[in-house]
Amino acid sequence: MAEVKVPELAESITEGTIASWLKQKGDRVEKGENILELETDKVNVEVISEEAGVITELKAEEGDTVEVGQVIAIVEDNGEAGGSSEEKSEDTSKEEEGEANESKESEKSSDKEEKKEEAPKDDSKESGEEESSDDSERIVATPSARRMAREKGIDLSDINASDPRGLVRSQDVDNHGKQPEKSEAPKKEEQPQKQTSGKPEKPVVREKMSRRRQTIAKRLLEVSQSTAMLTTFNEVDMTNLMELRKRKKDEFQERHDGTRLGFMSFFTKASVAALRKYPAVNAEIDGEDLVMKQFYDIGVAVSTDEGLVVPVVRDCDRKTFAEIESDIVDMAKKAQNKKLGLDDMTGGSFTITNGGVFGSLMSTPIINGTQAAILGMHTIQKRPVAIDDEKMENRPMMYIALSYDHRVIDGKEAVGFLKTIKDLIENPEDLLLEG
């Protein structure tokens, strides 16, 4: 017998959620075969069986949260696929017992119904109803009260007697006419309470948030509450970069085995140059220490069906434009296919997010984790630009944004960082000298 346990995932991950069982109870598995998919805060992990055999027990269901080291399944090497004969015999015996019990219960219920039909009708209820109606007609009241009730058209049975013996007096009849005004107020107050306390009349769909979406919500809230986040903006004239890309993209693609020349590699290289010039943007706070990072691992935000993920492109200062473009494409494919590993998403020093692919004109991106800043790219839109005092042209312009932790980065550094990005993108040839 072998126990299948939740494996060690990463230092910061202690639990996960069972997304789906790839094998069920009674299925045969081979050593190293995947038996379930585990959803963690960052990626989905497939858990394998360390031994060959038959799954005889599943100790958790889909959607359950399990901790690292927890036993979630039992695999027996001598088990029979589809369940053991003992289990089958137990199941059949239970079914037979259930059928027998059902037949006994049905017989008992039929006997009870027959007895009820045979039992004589109880006339006491009818007589009781007649007595109660007679009692309602013979209400004890004073002659003056009866006369006043007839004059006002009030039924004596509707009057609440103040006398403990039930004797209706004239003042009771007189007070009865004043009660409706008093009783109307609470009815009006009760009406809105019924509307608010009832179920919503409009159709809604309620579904549980995925573990990844819960983590994204938690992390973003933590960042917004634990940092002094501020955003500064600038705009970039994309004319020169777009012309350069238009001239070189075919040659670039042929030379680098089909890798396309995009804008992300230019912004990544420009970010590395700006980080070198303003090292505080590449830092983070650790307790009372300021950690100045001497490496340039750039996270690139990628949108998936389950939310935003940020895989990291390593050593961007040492890689060519083609290598950066290739890495970004590979990371995006792995993200869409849920194949990202934990190593692909940890250890970044700076992040770039491109809301422009969705048409965003301007936004204030939220800092990623413990990093000090994030660069936001936006859609390219033609706008009239003053070339000189007498000339204006329609130019392809992009707003860029830098959200930064004001505890680490001063406004002067943030503005200078963004200005460096702008200058390098508007003069892309300078990036060749930087890189």
JSON list of C-alpha atoms in Angstrom, two decimals, residues 63-154:
[
{"chain": "A", "resi": 63, "resn": "GLY", "atom": "CA", "xyz": [-12.68, 21.70, -4.69]},
{"chain": "A", "resi": 64, "resn": "ASP", "atom": "CA", "xyz": [-11.21, 20.65, -1.32]},
{"chain": "A", "resi": 65, "resn": "THR", "atom": "CA", "xyz": [-8.26, 22.59, 0.09]},
{"chain": "A", "resi": 66, "resn": "VAL", "atom": "CA", "xyz": [-5.35, 20.30, 1.01]},
{"chain": "A", "resi": 67, "resn": "GLU", "atom": "CA", "xyz": [-2.05, 21.05, 2.73]},
{"chain": "A", "resi": 68, "resn": "VAL", "atom": "CA", "xyz": [1.48, 20.02, 1.77]},
{"chain": "A", "resi": 69, "resn": "GLY", "atom": "CA", "xyz": [2.16, 16.52, 3.12]},
{"chain": "A", "resi": 70, "resn": "GLN", "atom": "CA", "xyz": [-1.52, 15.61, 3.47]},
{"chain": "A", "resi": 71, "resn": "VAL", "atom": "CA", "xyz": [-2.55, 12.11, 2.31]},
{"chain": "A", "resi": 72, "resn": "ILE", "atom": "CA", "xyz": [-5.10, 12.44, -0.48]},
{"chain": "A", "resi": 73, "resn": "ALA", "atom": "CA", "xyz": [-5.26, 8.93, -1.98]},
{"chain": "A", "resi": 74, "resn": "ILE", "atom": "CA", "xyz": [-4.32, 5.29, -1.32]},
{"chain": "A", "resi": 75, "resn": "VAL", "atom": "CA", "xyz": [-2.76, 3.06, -3.99]},
{"chain": "A", "resi": 76, "resn": "GLU", "atom": "CA", "xyz": [-2.50, -0.72, -3.46]},
{"chain": "A", "resi": 77, "resn": "ASP", "atom": "CA", "xyz": [-0.28, -2.84, -5.68]},
{"chain": "A", "resi": 78, "resn": "ASN", "atom": "CA", "xyz": [-2.48, -5.95, -5.33]},
{"chain": "A", "resi": 79, "resn": "GLY", "atom": "CA", "xyz": [-5.82, -4.20, -5.72]},
{"chain": "A", "resi": 80, "resn": "GLU", "atom": "CA", "xyz": [-8.31, -5.07, -8.43]},
{"chain": "A", "resi": 81, "resn": "ALA", "atom": "CA", "xyz": [-9.38, -2.47, -10.97]},
{"chain": "A", "resi": 82, "resn": "GLY", "atom": "CA", "xyz": [-12.97, -1.40, -10.61]},
{"chain": "A", "resi": 83, "resn": "GLY", "atom": "CA", "xyz": [-13.03, -2.19, -6.86]},
{"chain": "A", "resi": 84, "resn": "SER", "atom": "CA", "xyz": [-12.45, -5.41, -4.86]},
{"chain": "A", "resi": 85, "resn": "SER", "atom": "CA", "xyz": [-14.86, -8.32, -4.77]},
{"chain": "A", "resi": 86, "resn": "GLU", "atom": "CA", "xyz": [-15.47, -7.73, -1.06]},
{"chain": "A", "resi": 87, "resn": "GLU", "atom": "CA", "xyz": [-16.57, -4.17, -1.78]},
{"chain": "A", "resi": 88, "resn": "LYS", "atom": "CA", "xyz": [-18.84, -5.38, -4.54]},
{"chain": "A", "resi": 89, "resn": "SER", "atom": "CA", "xyz": [-20.39, -8.05, -2.29]},
{"chain": "A", "resi": 90, "resn": "GLU", "atom": "CA", "xyz": [-20.87, -5.45, 0.45]},
{"chain": "A", "resi": 91, "resn": "ASP", "atom": "CA", "xyz": [-22.50, -3.09, -2.00]},
{"chain": "A", "resi": 92, "resn": "THR", "atom": "CA", "xyz": [-24.85, -5.80, -3.31]},
{"chain": "A", "resi": 93, "resn": "SER", "atom": "CA", "xyz": [-25.78, -6.91, 0.23]},
{"chain": "A", "resi": 94, "resn": "LYS", "atom": "CA", "xyz": [-26.46, -3.29, 1.17]},
{"chain": "A", "resi": 95, "resn": "GLU", "atom": "CA", "xyz": [-28.64, -2.88, -1.89]},
{"chain": "A", "resi": 96, "resn": "GLU", "atom": "CA", "xyz": [-30.58, -6.06, -1.02]},
{"chain": "A", "resi": 97, "resn": "GLU", "atom": "CA", "xyz": [-31.03, -4.90, 2.57]},
{"chain": "A", "resi": 98, "resn": "GLY", "atom": "CA", "xyz": [-32.18, -1.52, 1.33]},
{"chain": "A", "resi": 99, "resn": "GLU", "atom": "CA", "xyz": [-34.73, -3.10, -0.99]},
{"chain": "A", "resi": 100, "resn": "ALA", "atom": "CA", "xyz": [-36.00, -5.31, 1.85]},
{"chain": "A", "resi": 101, "resn": "ASN", "atom": "CA", "xyz": [-36.34, -2.33, 4.17]},
{"chain": "A", "resi": 102, "resn": "GLU", "atom": "CA", "xyz": [-38.14, -0.38, 1.48]},
{"chain": "A", "resi": 103, "resn": "SER", "atom": "CA", "xyz": [-40.62, -3.22, 0.97]},
{"chain": "A", "resi": 104, "resn": "LYS", "atom": "CA", "xyz": [-41.25, -3.48, 4.74]},
{"chain": "A", "resi": 105, "resn": "GLU", "atom": "CA", "xyz": [-41.77, 0.25, 5.02]},
{"chain": "A", "resi": 106, "resn": "SER", "atom": "CA", "xyz": [-44.17, 0.23, 2.08]},
{"chain": "A", "resi": 107, "resn": "GLU", "atom": "CA", "xyz": [-46.16, -2.63, 3.72]},
{"chain": "A", "resi": 108, "resn": "LYS", "atom": "CA", "xyz": [-46.32, -0.73, 7.01]},
{"chain": "A", "resi": 109, "resn": "SER", "atom": "CA", "xyz": [-47.46, 2.45, 5.33]},
{"chain": "A", "resi": 110, "resn": "SER", "atom": "CA", "xyz": [-50.17, 0.57, 3.39]},
{"chain": "A", "resi": 111, "resn": "ASP", "atom": "CA", "xyz": [-51.41, -1.07, 6.65]},
{"chain": "A", "resi": 112, "resn": "LYS", "atom": "CA", "xyz": [-51.60, 2.32, 8.32]},
{"chain": "A", "resi": 113, "resn": "GLU", "atom": "CA", "xyz": [-53.59, 3.75, 5.43]},
{"chain": "A", "resi": 114, "resn": "GLU", "atom": "CA", "xyz": [-56.04, 0.84, 5.57]},
{"chain": "A", "resi": 115, "resn": "LYS", "atom": "CA", "xyz": [-56.49, 1.31, 9.33]},
{"chain": "A", "resi": 116, "resn": "LYS", "atom": "CA", "xyz": [-57.15, 4.99, 8.82]},
{"chain": "A", "resi": 117, "resn": "GLU", "atom": "CA", "xyz": [-59.80, 4.23, 6.21]},
{"chain": "A", "resi": 118, "resn": "GLU", "atom": "CA", "xyz": [-61.47, 1.62, 8.45]},
{"chain": "A", "resi": 119, "resn": "ALA", "atom": "CA", "xyz": [-61.44, 3.82, 11.55]},
{"chain": "A", "resi": 120, "resn": "PRO", "atom": "CA", "xyz": [-64.84, 5.50, 12.25]},
{"chain": "A", "resi": 121, "resn": "LYS", "atom": "CA", "xyz": [-65.04, 9.18, 11.67]},
{"chain": "A", "resi": 122, "resn": "ASP", "atom": "CA", "xyz": [-64.61, 11.28, 14.76]},
{"chain": "A", "resi": 123, "resn": "ASP", "atom": "CA", "xyz": [-67.72, 13.33, 15.31]},
{"chain": "A", "resi": 124, "resn": "SER", "atom": "CA", "xyz": [-66.19, 15.18, 18.22]},
{"chain": "A", "resi": 125, "resn": "LYS", "atom": "CA", "xyz": [-64.44, 17.61, 15.89]},
{"chain": "A", "resi": 126, "resn": "GLU", "atom": "CA", "xyz": [-67.68, 18.52, 14.15]},
{"chain": "A", "resi": 127, "resn": "SER", "atom": "CA", "xyz": [-69.45, 18.98, 17.47]},
{"chain": "A", "resi": 128, "resn": "GLY", "atom": "CA", "xyz": [-66.53, 21.07, 18.73]},
{"chain": "A", "resi": 129, "resn": "GLU", "atom": "CA", "xyz": [-66.80, 23.32, 15.71]},
{"chain": "A", "resi": 130, "resn": "GLU", "atom": "CA", "xyz": [-70.51, 23.76, 16.31]},
{"chain": "A", "resi": 131, "resn": "GLU", "atom": "CA", "xyz": [-69.89, 24.57, 20.00]},
{"chain": "A", "resi": 132, "resn": "SER", "atom": "CA", "xyz": [-67.25, 27.13, 19.11]},
{"chain": "A", "resi": 133, "resn": "SER", "atom": "CA", "xyz": [-69.63, 28.83, 16.68]},
{"chain": "A", "resi": 134, "resn": "ASP", "atom": "CA", "xyz": [-72.36, 28.85, 19.33]},
{"chain": "A", "resi": 135, "resn": "ASP", "atom": "CA", "xyz": [-69.91, 30.31, 21.86]},
{"chain": "A", "resi": 136, "resn": "SER", "atom": "CA", "xyz": [-69.02, 33.09, 19.45]},
{"chain": "A", "resi": 137, "resn": "GLU", "atom": "CA", "xyz": [-72.70, 33.98, 19.17]},
{"chain": "A", "resi": 138, "resn": "ARG", "atom": "CA", "xyz": [-73.19, 33.93, 22.98]},
{"chain": "A", "resi": 139, "resn": "ILE", "atom": "CA", "xyz": [-70.63, 36.63, 23.88]},
{"chain": "A", "resi": 140, "resn": "VAL", "atom": "CA", "xyz": [-71.04, 38.08, 27.37]},
{"chain": "A", "resi": 141, "resn": "ALA", "atom": "CA", "xyz": [-71.63, 41.83, 27.11]},
{"chain": "A", "resi": 142, "resn": "THR", "atom": "CA", "xyz": [-73.50, 44.56, 28.91]},
{"chain": "A", "resi": 143, "resn": "PRO", "atom": "CA", "xyz": [-76.79, 45.81, 27.37]},
{"chain": "A", "resi": 144, "resn": "SER", "atom": "CA", "xyz": [-75.26, 49.23, 26.70]},
{"chain": "A", "resi": 145, "resn": "ALA", "atom": "CA", "xyz": [-72.30, 47.60, 24.95]},
{"chain": "A", "resi": 146, "resn": "ARG", "atom": "CA", "xyz": [-74.62, 45.51, 22.76]},
{"chain": "A", "resi": 147, "resn": "ARG", "atom": "CA", "xyz": [-76.67, 48.57, 21.82]},
{"chain": "A", "resi": 148, "resn": "MET", "atom": "CA", "xyz": [-73.55, 50.63, 21.01]},
{"chain": "A", "resi": 149, "resn": "ALA", "atom": "CA", "xyz": [-72.11, 47.79, 18.92]},
{"chain": "A", "resi": 150, "resn": "ARG", "atom": "CA", "xyz": [-75.37, 47.55, 16.90]},
{"chain": "A", "resi": 151, "resn": "GLU", "atom": "CA", "xyz": [-75.39, 51.30, 16.31]},
{"chain": "A", "resi": 152, "resn": "LYS", "atom": "CA", "xyz": [-71.77, 51.28, 15.11]},
{"chain": "A", "resi": 153, "resn": "GLY", "atom": "CA", "xyz": [-72.13, 48.08, 13.11]},
{"chain": "A", "resi": 154, "resn": "ILE", "atom": "CA", "xyz": [-69.38, 46.29, 15.06]}
]
